[in-house]
Amino acid sequence: DTGVSQNPRHKITKRGQNVTFRCDPISEHNRLYWYRQTLGQGPEFLTYFQNEAQLEKSRLLSDRFSAERPKGSFSTLEIQRTEQGDSAMYLCASSLGRGAGVAEKLFFGSGTQLSVL
Amino acid sequence: GQQLNQSPQSMFIQEGEDVSMNCTSSSIFNTWLWYKQEPGEGPVLLIALYKAGELTSNGRLTAQFGITRKDSFLNISASIPSDVGIYFCAGLGQRDTNAGKSTFGDGTTLTVKP
């Protein structure tokens, strides 16, 4: 299966610890997105990359959050000094990103469920 | 910011019944998307709508882009147990240039009793 892969699937951490999640997009996809989803809500856009360039960040992405996509392939999302309010599902999605604009189709991973105790 | 209101919040139906759900917004959207999310998985795109009044089908699913451009509807005919999941609408406003920046609704949870 060559879909979007996210690791780990689940992460439990203590408040104040740092955590890092990884996303491997579909291999030929240039765009990669990160979202946060809490229970009972839809995904909320956090940031996205076109190849290795981080093109946009949401106001939801506080200074404690950082995302990278160093070689334009996989991406990591790090949360420093985690807080209980960071508990959520973190979803990654990828798309071809070759000018399709509003018509581009996103493929989501299964997410990383973060619980901050 | 833009907000989408989905209704109903949840539905419990019998297998074989038809289902209707809708999504409304106070602002105009140029694109409407409908996704399904199953437990422990990410959303999967079902239908995309790009023009006001557009009616598009995908198997037993039919979605419509409202004439006012402030709403969209999803219908599922002859429901089956595997239709269970959360259905999200997502919209793209006039300033959004790619589907990845969609605003999502809070979902309609569908339960189908065999």
Tab-separated table of N, CA, C and O in Angstrom, chain B:
chain	number	residue	atom	x	y	z
B	1	GLY	N	-13.625	34.028	11.523
B	1	GLY	CA	-13.309	33.189	10.375
B	1	GLY	C	-14.523	32.485	9.831
B	1	GLY	O	-15.628	32.620	10.344
B	2	GLN	N	-14.324	31.722	8.783
B	2	GLN	CA	-15.444	31.010	8.171
B	2	GLN	C	-15.856	29.844	9.053
B	2	GLN	O	-15.018	29.168	9.623
B	3	GLN	N	-17.151	29.623	9.152
B	3	GLN	CA	-17.647	28.500	9.931
B	3	GLN	C	-18.693	27.761	9.136
B	3	GLN	O	-19.505	28.369	8.424
B	4	LEU	N	-18.682	26.445	9.292
B	4	LEU	CA	-19.678	25.616	8.640
B	4	LEU	C	-20.501	24.913	9.696
B	4	LEU	O	-19.963	24.387	10.662
B	5	ASN	N	-21.813	24.926	9.517
B	5	ASN	CA	-22.719	24.258	10.435
B	5	ASN	C	-23.289	23.032	9.753
B	5	ASN	O	-23.952	23.152	8.708
B	6	GLN	N	-23.045	21.876	10.342
B	6	GLN	CA	-23.572	20.652	9.777
B	6	GLN	C	-24.738	20.161	10.606
B	6	GLN	O	-24.716	20.220	11.830
B	7	SER	N	-25.731	19.635	9.919
B	7	SER	CA	-26.850	19.024	10.636
B	7	SER	C	-27.394	17.844	9.842
B	7	SER	O	-27.285	17.809	8.615
B	8	PRO	N	-27.929	16.847	10.546
B	8	PRO	CA	-27.930	16.787	12.007
B	8	PRO	C	-26.552	16.419	12.538
B	8	PRO	O	-25.666	16.059	11.773
B	9	GLN	N	-26.391	16.516	13.840
B	9	GLN	CA	-25.105	16.163	14.459
B	9	GLN	C	-24.899	14.657	14.407
B	9	GLN	O	-23.775	14.170	14.248
B	10	SER	N	-26.013	13.907	14.570
B	10	SER	CA	-25.941	12.450	14.492
B	10	SER	C	-27.256	11.896	13.972
B	10	SER	O	-28.300	12.551	14.077
B	11	MET	N	-27.146	10.695	13.405
B	11	MET	CA	-28.332	10.043	12.856
B	11	MET	C	-28.254	8.550	13.155
B	11	MET	O	-27.180	7.941	12.992
B	12	PHE	N	-29.376	7.991	13.564
B	12	PHE	CA	-29.489	6.553	13.777
B	12	PHE	C	-30.576	6.047	12.838
B	12	PHE	O	-31.736	6.426	12.984
B	13	ILE	N	-30.205	5.236	11.880
B	13	ILE	CA	-31.199	4.807	10.887
B	13	ILE	C	-31.139	3.300	10.712
B	13	ILE	O	-30.187	2.629	11.134
B	14	GLN	N	-32.181	2.796	10.063
B	14	GLN	CA	-32.272	1.372	9.761
B	14	GLN	C	-31.647	1.121	8.403
B	14	GLN	O	-31.760	1.967	7.480
B	15	GLU	N	-31.012	-0.024	8.264
B	15	GLU	CA	-30.453	-0.397	6.976
B	15	GLU	C	-31.533	-0.311	5.900
B	15	GLU	O	-32.668	-0.721	6.109
B	16	GLY	N	-31.165	0.242	4.752
B	16	GLY	CA	-32.115	0.379	3.654
B	16	GLY	C	-32.747	1.746	3.550
B	16	GLY	O	-33.289	2.114	2.498
B	17	GLU	N	-32.687	2.514	4.644
B	17	GLU	CA	-33.289	3.853	4.620
B	17	GLU	C	-32.380	4.828	3.861
B	17	GLU	O	-31.171	4.613	3.732
B	18	ASP	N	-33.009	5.900	3.392
B	18	ASP	CA	-32.241	6.983	2.774
B	18	ASP	C	-31.840	7.992	3.845
B	18	ASP	O	-32.509	8.142	4.865
B	19	VAL	N	-30.744	8.689	3.591
B	19	VAL	CA	-30.187	9.630	4.552
B	19	VAL	C	-29.978	10.978	3.885
B	19	VAL	O	-29.535	11.029	2.731
B	20	SER	N	-30.281	12.035	4.605
B	20	SER	CA	-29.986	13.384	4.097
B	20	SER	C	-29.291	14.180	5.178
B	20	SER	O	-29.709	14.152	6.332
B	21	MET	N	-28.271	14.900	4.811
B	21	MET	CA	-27.577	15.775	5.741
B	21	MET	C	-27.183	17.050	4.997
B	21	MET	O	-27.101	17.053	3.770
B	22	ASN	N	-26.970	18.121	5.768
B	22	ASN	CA	-26.629	19.347	5.063
B	22	ASN	C	-25.597	20.164	5.820
B	22	ASN	O	-25.276	19.882	6.976
B	23	CYS	N	-25.116	21.149	5.131
B	23	CYS	CA	-24.038	21.991	5.631
B	23	CYS	C	-24.361	23.422	5.215
B	23	CYS	O	-24.669	23.673	4.043
B	24	THR	N	-24.302	24.335	6.169
B	24	THR	CA	-24.605	25.728	5.832
B	24	THR	C	-23.506	26.645	6.331
B	24	THR	O	-22.791	26.337	7.283
B	25	SER	N	-23.416	27.787	5.671
B	25	SER	CA	-22.395	28.761	6.024
B	25	SER	C	-22.980	30.160	5.948
B	25	SER	O	-23.919	30.408	5.204
B	26	SER	N	-22.409	31.065	6.705
B	26	SER	CA	-22.849	32.458	6.626
B	26	SER	C	-22.133	33.181	5.483
B	26	SER	O	-22.519	34.294	5.107
B	27	SER	N	-21.101	32.573	4.943
B	27	SER	CA	-20.370	33.205	3.840
B	27	SER	C	-20.402	32.307	2.605
B	27	SER	O	-20.719	31.125	2.681
B	28	ILE	N	-20.076	32.896	1.488
B	28	ILE	CA	-20.116	32.178	0.215
B	28	ILE	C	-18.900	31.271	0.053
B	28	ILE	O	-17.780	31.659	0.391
B	29	PHE	N	-19.139	30.093	-0.448
B	29	PHE	CA	-18.055	29.184	-0.776
B	29	PHE	C	-18.049	28.900	-2.274
B	29	PHE	O	-19.099	28.826	-2.915
B	30	ASN	N	-16.865	28.713	-2.818
B	30	ASN	CA	-16.727	28.424	-4.246
B	30	ASN	C	-16.580	26.937	-4.528
B	30	ASN	O	-16.706	26.502	-5.669
B	31	THR	N	-16.248	26.189	-3.512
B	31	THR	CA	-16.085	24.741	-3.641
B	31	THR	C	-16.646	24.085	-2.402
B	31	THR	O	-16.413	24.575	-1.291
B	32	TRP	N	-17.368	23.000	-2.596
B	32	TRP	CA	-17.841	22.196	-1.474
B	32	TRP	C	-17.298	20.785	-1.638
B	32	TRP	O	-17.302	20.236	-2.742
B	33	LEU	N	-16.831	20.226	-0.516
B	33	LEU	CA	-16.294	18.877	-0.517
B	33	LEU	C	-17.000	18.074	0.559
B	33	LEU	O	-17.324	18.601	1.633
B	34	TRP	N	-17.229	16.803	0.278
B	34	TRP	CA	-17.797	15.906	1.282
B	34	TRP	C	-16.821	14.759	1.522
B	34	TRP	O	-16.339	14.131	0.570
B	35	TYR	N	-16.514	14.530	2.813
B	35	TYR	CA	-15.593	13.482	3.220
B	35	TYR	C	-16.308	12.513	4.162
B	35	TYR	O	-17.246	12.876	4.858
B	36	LYS	N	-15.775	11.284	4.203
B	36	LYS	CA	-16.220	10.304	5.202
B	36	LYS	C	-15.002	9.882	6.021
B	36	LYS	O	-13.931	9.626	5.464
B	37	GLN	N	-15.190	9.816	7.333
B	37	GLN	CA	-14.119	9.376	8.218
B	37	GLN	C	-14.605	8.201	9.051
B	37	GLN	O	-15.630	8.306	9.723
B	38	GLU	N	-13.859	7.114	8.992
B	38	GLU	CA	-14.188	5.941	9.810
B	38	GLU	C	-13.281	5.928	11.039
B	38	GLU	O	-12.207	6.554	11.032
B	39	PRO	N	-13.675	5.235	12.086
B	39	PRO	CA	-12.893	5.241	13.326
B	39	PRO	C	-11.432	4.871	13.098
B	39	PRO	O	-11.137	3.882	12.427
B	40	GLY	N	-10.531	5.673	13.642
B	40	GLY	CA	-9.108	5.380	13.550
B	40	GLY	C	-8.490	5.651	12.197
B	40	GLY	O	-7.336	5.276	11.956
B	41	GLU	N	-9.226	6.321	11.317
B	41	GLU	CA	-8.715	6.610	9.981
B	41	GLU	C	-8.842	8.096	9.677
B	41	GLU	O	-9.547	8.830	10.365
B	42	GLY	N	-8.148	8.519	8.617
B	42	GLY	CA	-8.307	9.891	8.163
B	42	GLY	C	-9.497	10.011	7.231
B	42	GLY	O	-10.042	9.008	6.766
B	43	PRO	N	-9.938	11.237	6.956
B	43	PRO	CA	-11.064	11.435	6.049
B	43	PRO	C	-10.735	10.971	4.626
B	43	PRO	O	-9.587	11.055	4.188
B	44	VAL	N	-11.776	10.514	3.934
B	44	VAL	CA	-11.639	10.116	2.536
B	44	VAL	C	-12.617	10.950	1.717
B	44	VAL	O	-13.801	11.056	2.071
B	45	LEU	N	-12.136	11.543	0.643
B	45	LEU	CA	-12.994	12.374	-0.189
B	45	LEU	C	-14.044	11.535	-0.899
B	45	LEU	O	-13.743	10.519	-1.523
B	46	LEU	N	-15.315	11.994	-0.799
B	46	LEU	CA	-16.424	11.300	-1.459
B	46	LEU	C	-16.828	12.029	-2.735
B	46	LEU	O	-16.970	11.421	-3.796
B	47	ILE	N	-17.104	13.309	-2.596
B	47	ILE	CA	-17.633	14.100	-3.715
B	47	ILE	C	-17.085	15.512	-3.618
B	47	ILE	O	-16.968	16.069	-2.528
B	48	ALA	N	-16.783	16.109	-4.780
B	48	ALA	CA	-16.358	17.505	-4.859
B	48	ALA	C	-17.317	18.259	-5.779
B	48	ALA	O	-17.729	17.736	-6.821
B	49	LEU	N	-17.684	19.480	-5.377
B	49	LEU	CA	-18.636	20.298	-6.129
B	49	LEU	C	-18.018	21.660	-6.385
B	49	LEU	O	-17.484	22.284	-5.460
B	50	TYR	N	-18.127	22.148	-7.640
B	50	TYR	CA	-17.413	23.366	-8.002
B	50	TYR	C	-18.308	24.486	-8.531
B	50	TYR	O	-17.834	25.608	-8.728
B	51	LYS	N	-19.593	24.177	-8.811
B	51	LYS	CA	-20.467	25.212	-9.380
B	51	LYS	C	-21.789	25.233	-8.639
B	51	LYS	O	-22.348	24.182	-8.308
B	52	ALA	N	-22.310	26.448	-8.424
B	52	ALA	CA	-23.615	26.575	-7.780
B	52	ALA	C	-24.664	25.811	-8.573
B	52	ALA	O	-24.719	25.909	-9.796
B	53	GLY	N	-25.476	25.034	-7.843
B	53	GLY	CA	-26.508	24.244	-8.488
B	53	GLY	C	-26.043	22.866	-8.938
B	53	GLY	O	-26.871	22.016	-9.286
B	54	GLU	N	-24.757	22.640	-8.903
B	54	GLU	CA	-24.217	21.357	-9.385
B	54	GLU	C	-24.736	20.198	-8.546
B	54	GLU	O	-24.815	20.292	-7.326
B	55	LEU	N	-25.083	19.137	-9.223
B	55	LEU	CA	-25.548	17.905	-8.572
B	55	LEU	C	-24.625	16.790	-9.042
B	55	LEU	O	-24.509	16.551	-10.246
B	56	THR	N	-23.964	16.120	-8.117
B	56	THR	CA	-22.981	15.095	-8.487
B	56	THR	C	-23.235	13.823	-7.697
B	56	THR	O	-23.508	13.879	-6.498
B	57	SER	N	-23.125	12.688	-8.374
B	57	SER	CA	-23.334	11.399	-7.714
B	57	SER	C	-22.069	10.570	-7.705
B	57	SER	O	-21.215	10.690	-8.590
B	58	ASN	N	-21.979	9.740	-6.681
B	58	ASN	CA	-20.886	8.769	-6.550
B	58	ASN	C	-21.519	7.510	-5.969
B	58	ASN	O	-21.656	7.361	-4.756
B	59	GLY	N	-21.964	6.617	-6.854
B	59	GLY	CA	-22.682	5.429	-6.392
B	59	GLY	C	-23.997	5.817	-5.752
B	59	GLY	O	-24.812	6.518	-6.347
B	60	ARG	N	-24.187	5.380	-4.501
B	60	ARG	CA	-25.446	5.694	-3.801
B	60	ARG	C	-25.434	7.090	-3.167
B	60	ARG	O	-26.393	7.501	-2.533
B	61	LEU	N	-24.346	7.803	-3.322
B	61	LEU	CA	-24.217	9.138	-2.733
B	61	LEU	C	-24.496	10.203	-3.790
B	61	LEU	O	-24.038	10.093	-4.933
B	62	THR	N	-25.246	11.214	-3.398
B	62	THR	CA	-25.507	12.360	-4.268
B	62	THR	C	-25.320	13.623	-3.448
B	62	THR	O	-25.830	13.713	-2.321
B	63	ALA	N	-24.604	14.578	-3.999
B	63	ALA	CA	-24.388	15.839	-3.299
B	63	ALA	C	-24.764	16.994	-4.206
B	63	ALA	O	-24.658	16.902	-5.436
B	64	GLN	N	-25.197	18.073	-3.588
B	64	GLN	CA	-25.582	19.258	-4.347
B	64	GLN	C	-24.934	20.501	-3.776
B	64	GLN	O	-24.826	20.666	-2.560
B	65	PHE	N	-24.543	21.376	-4.671
B	65	PHE	CA	-23.985	22.685	-4.328
B	65	PHE	C	-25.167	23.655	-4.352
B	65	PHE	O	-25.772	23.875	-5.393
B	66	GLY	N	-25.509	24.239	-3.211
B	66	GLY	CA	-26.678	25.097	-3.137
B	66	GLY	C	-26.584	26.325	-4.031
B	66	GLY	O	-25.500	26.866	-4.246
B	67	ILE	N	-27.738	26.770	-4.512
B	67	ILE	CA	-27.805	27.915	-5.426
B	67	ILE	C	-27.245	29.179	-4.782
B	67	ILE	O	-26.601	30.007	-5.446
B	68	THR	N	-27.478	29.345	-3.495
B	68	THR	CA	-26.991	30.548	-2.800
B	68	THR	C	-25.485	30.496	-2.575
B	68	THR	O	-24.891	31.496	-2.146
B	69	ARG	N	-24.874	29.353	-2.801
B	69	ARG	CA	-23.443	29.104	-2.553
B	69	ARG	C	-23.107	29.128	-1.068
B	69	ARG	O	-21.935	29.157	-0.701
B	70	LYS	N	-24.149	29.072	-0.234
B	70	LYS	CA	-23.911	29.062	1.205
B	70	LYS	C	-24.320	27.739	1.828
B	70	LYS	O	-24.347	27.614	3.050
B	71	ASP	N	-24.674	26.763	1.000
B	71	ASP	CA	-25.032	25.473	1.566
B	71	ASP	C	-24.783	24.346	0.587
B	71	ASP	O	-24.612	24.555	-0.620
B	72	SER	N	-24.760	23.147	1.154
B	72	SER	CA	-24.578	21.945	0.359
B	72	SER	C	-25.299	20.804	1.054
B	72	SER	O	-25.489	20.833	2.287
B	73	PHE	N	-25.682	19.808	0.272
B	73	PHE	CA	-26.453	18.694	0.792
B	73	PHE	C	-25.827	17.380	0.344
B	73	PHE	O	-25.282	17.289	-0.756
B	74	LEU	N	-25.915	16.382	1.210
B	74	LEU	CA	-25.456	15.040	0.845
B	74	LEU	C	-26.578	14.066	1.131
B	74	LEU	O	-27.142	14.073	2.230
B	75	ASN	N	-26.893	13.239	0.156
B	75	ASN	CA	-27.883	12.197	0.332
B	75	ASN	C	-27.241	10.839	0.104
B	75	ASN	O	-26.419	10.678	-0.796
B	76	ILE	N	-27.639	9.879	0.931
B	76	ILE	CA	-27.209	8.499	0.766
B	76	ILE	C	-28.467	7.670	0.602
B	76	ILE	O	-29.368	7.720	1.442
B	77	SER	N	-28.545	6.936	-0.478
B	77	SER	CA	-29.740	6.126	-0.697
B	77	SER	C	-29.474	4.688	-0.279
B	77	SER	O	-28.339	4.202	-0.349
B	78	ALA	N	-30.544	4.042	0.179
B	78	ALA	CA	-30.497	2.612	0.535
B	78	ALA	C	-29.279	2.294	1.401
B	78	ALA	O	-28.404	1.511	0.988
B	79	SER	N	-29.202	2.888	2.560
B	79	SER	CA	-28.032	2.757	3.423
B	79	SER	C	-27.718	1.300	3.753
B	79	SER	O	-28.608	0.452	3.835
B	80	ILE	N	-26.431	1.052	3.948
B	80	ILE	CA	-25.946	-0.273	4.325
B	80	ILE	C	-25.039	-0.103	5.547
B	80	ILE	O	-24.562	1.017	5.812
B	81	PRO	N	-24.766	-1.178	6.288
B	81	PRO	CA	-23.956	-1.045	7.518
B	81	PRO	C	-22.601	-0.385	7.305
B	81	PRO	O	-22.115	0.336	8.173
B	82	SER	N	-21.977	-0.571	6.158
B	82	SER	CA	-20.643	0.021	5.941
B	82	SER	C	-20.700	1.530	5.677
B	82	SER	O	-19.648	2.174	5.539
B	83	ASP	N	-21.887	2.098	5.648
B	83	ASP	CA	-22.002	3.555	5.534
B	83	ASP	C	-21.717	4.240	6.868
B	83	ASP	O	-21.602	5.459	6.934
B	84	VAL	N	-21.611	3.456	7.926
B	84	VAL	CA	-21.340	4.013	9.253
B	84	VAL	C	-20.052	4.828	9.240
B	84	VAL	O	-19.051	4.418	8.673
B	85	GLY	N	-20.104	5.981	9.867
B	85	GLY	CA	-18.924	6.831	9.948
B	85	GLY	C	-19.336	8.262	10.214
B	85	GLY	O	-20.507	8.552	10.477
B	86	ILE	N	-18.365	9.143	10.148
B	86	ILE	CA	-18.634	10.574	10.308
B	86	ILE	C	-18.479	11.229	8.940
B	86	ILE	O	-17.446	11.064	8.283
B	87	TYR	N	-19.481	11.977	8.545
B	87	TYR	CA	-19.469	12.656	7.259
B	87	TYR	C	-19.190	14.140	7.493
B	87	TYR	O	-19.902	14.803	8.238
B	88	PHE	N	-18.148	14.614	6.850
B	88	PHE	CA	-17.762	16.018	6.991
B	88	PHE	C	-17.990	16.761	5.685
B	88	PHE	O	-17.637	16.263	4.612
B	89	CYS	N	-18.526	17.949	5.799
B	89	CYS	CA	-18.488	18.852	4.660
B	89	CYS	C	-17.282	19.757	4.843
B	89	CYS	O	-16.799	19.967	5.966
B	90	ALA	N	-16.768	20.255	3.763
B	90	ALA	CA	-15.655	21.200	3.800
B	90	ALA	C	-15.863	22.194	2.669
B	90	ALA	O	-16.371	21.836	1.607
B	91	GLY	N	-15.494	23.425	2.926
B	91	GLY	CA	-15.703	24.447	1.913
B	91	GLY	C	-14.465	25.282	1.685
B	91	GLY	O	-13.622	25.438	2.574
B	92	LEU	N	-14.391	25.800	0.470
B	92	LEU	CA	-13.313	26.711	0.112
B	92	LEU	C	-13.918	28.052	-0.246
B	92	LEU	O	-14.792	28.134	-1.119
B	93	GLY	N	-13.454	29.110	0.457
B	93	GLY	CA	-13.954	30.444	0.181
B	93	GLY	C	-13.260	31.059	-1.017
B	93	GLY	O	-12.403	30.459	-1.653
B	94	GLN	N	-13.642	32.313	-1.276
B	94	GLN	CA	-13.138	32.985	-2.471
B	94	GLN	C	-11.644	33.220	-2.415
B	94	GLN	O	-10.984	33.320	-3.440
B	95	ARG	N	-11.092	33.308	-1.210
B	95	ARG	CA	-9.666	33.607	-1.102
B	95	ARG	C	-8.802	32.353	-1.062
B	95	ARG	O	-7.584	32.433	-1.085
B	96	ASP	N	-9.446	31.195	-0.966
B	96	ASP	CA	-8.674	29.969	-0.849
B	96	ASP	C	-8.324	29.446	-2.225
B	96	ASP	O	-9.175	29.372	-3.107
B	97	THR	N	-7.081	29.053	-2.387
B	97	THR	CA	-6.637	28.644	-3.712
B	97	THR	C	-6.297	27.164	-3.805
B	97	THR	O	-5.945	26.683	-4.879
B	98	ASN	N	-6.338	26.441	-2.688
B	98	ASN	CA	-6.145	25.011	-2.810
B	98	ASN	C	-6.980	24.265	-1.787
B	98	ASN	O	-7.272	24.764	-0.702
B	99	ALA	N	-7.358	23.062	-2.180
B	99	ALA	CA	-8.318	22.282	-1.399
B	99	ALA	C	-7.801	21.936	-0.010
B	99	ALA	O	-8.583	21.639	0.890
B	100	GLY	N	-6.489	21.967	0.173
B	100	GLY	CA	-5.931	21.618	1.473
B	100	GLY	C	-6.246	22.609	2.556
B	100	GLY	O	-6.096	22.317	3.735
B	101	LYS	N	-6.701	23.792	2.182
B	101	LYS	CA	-7.014	24.812	3.174
B	101	LYS	C	-8.507	24.929	3.418
B	101	LYS	O	-8.991	25.946	3.896
B	102	SER	N	-9.227	23.875	3.127
B	102	SER	CA	-10.679	23.874	3.341
B	102	SER	C	-11.027	24.105	4.798
B	102	SER	O	-10.284	23.714	5.694
B	103	THR	N	-12.189	24.710	5.012
B	103	THR	CA	-12.782	24.802	6.344
B	103	THR	C	-13.725	23.622	6.490
B	103	THR	O	-14.591	23.409	5.635
B	104	PHE	N	-13.546	22.850	7.562
B	104	PHE	CA	-14.371	21.671	7.779
B	104	PHE	C	-15.512	21.979	8.750
B	104	PHE	O	-15.347	22.753	9.696
B	105	GLY	N	-16.644	21.309	8.522
B	105	GLY	CA	-17.711	21.314	9.509
B	105	GLY	C	-17.367	20.333	10.622
B	105	GLY	O	-16.314	19.690	10.592
B	106	ASP	N	-18.254	20.225	11.600
B	106	ASP	CA	-18.003	19.338	12.737
B	106	ASP	C	-18.556	17.931	12.550
B	106	ASP	O	-18.481	17.112	13.463
B	107	GLY	N	-19.110	17.671	11.389
B	107	GLY	CA	-19.467	16.304	11.052
B	107	GLY	C	-20.868	15.869	11.443
B	107	GLY	O	-21.472	16.405	12.377
B	108	THR	N	-21.371	14.894	10.704
B	108	THR	CA	-22.613	14.191	11.026
B	108	THR	C	-22.238	12.737	11.233
B	108	THR	O	-21.680	12.104	10.328
B	109	THR	N	-22.513	12.229	12.429
B	109	THR	CA	-22.192	10.832	12.745
B	109	THR	C	-23.365	9.957	12.353
B	109	THR	O	-24.480	10.153	12.834
B	110	LEU	N	-23.098	8.995	11.477
B	110	LEU	CA	-24.158	8.117	10.982
B	110	LEU	C	-24.002	6.720	11.565
B	110	LEU	O	-22.916	6.125	11.487
B	111	THR	N	-25.075	6.220	12.146
B	111	THR	CA	-25.137	4.844	12.636
B	111	THR	C	-26.229	4.124	11.870
B	111	THR	O	-27.349	4.627	11.772
B	112	VAL	N	-25.910	2.957	11.338
B	112	VAL	CA	-26.872	2.180	10.559
B	112	VAL	C	-27.116	0.859	11.272
B	112	VAL	O	-26.185	0.081	11.507
B	113	LYS	N	-28.372	0.621	11.629
B	113	LYS	CA	-28.727	-0.625	12.309
B	113	LYS	C	-29.097	-1.672	11.273
B	113	LYS	O	-29.936	-1.432	10.418
B	114	PRO	N	-28.475	-2.845	11.365
B	114	PRO	CA	-28.773	-3.901	10.374
B	114	PRO	C	-30.222	-4.379	10.488
B	114	PRO	O	-30.820	-4.288	11.548
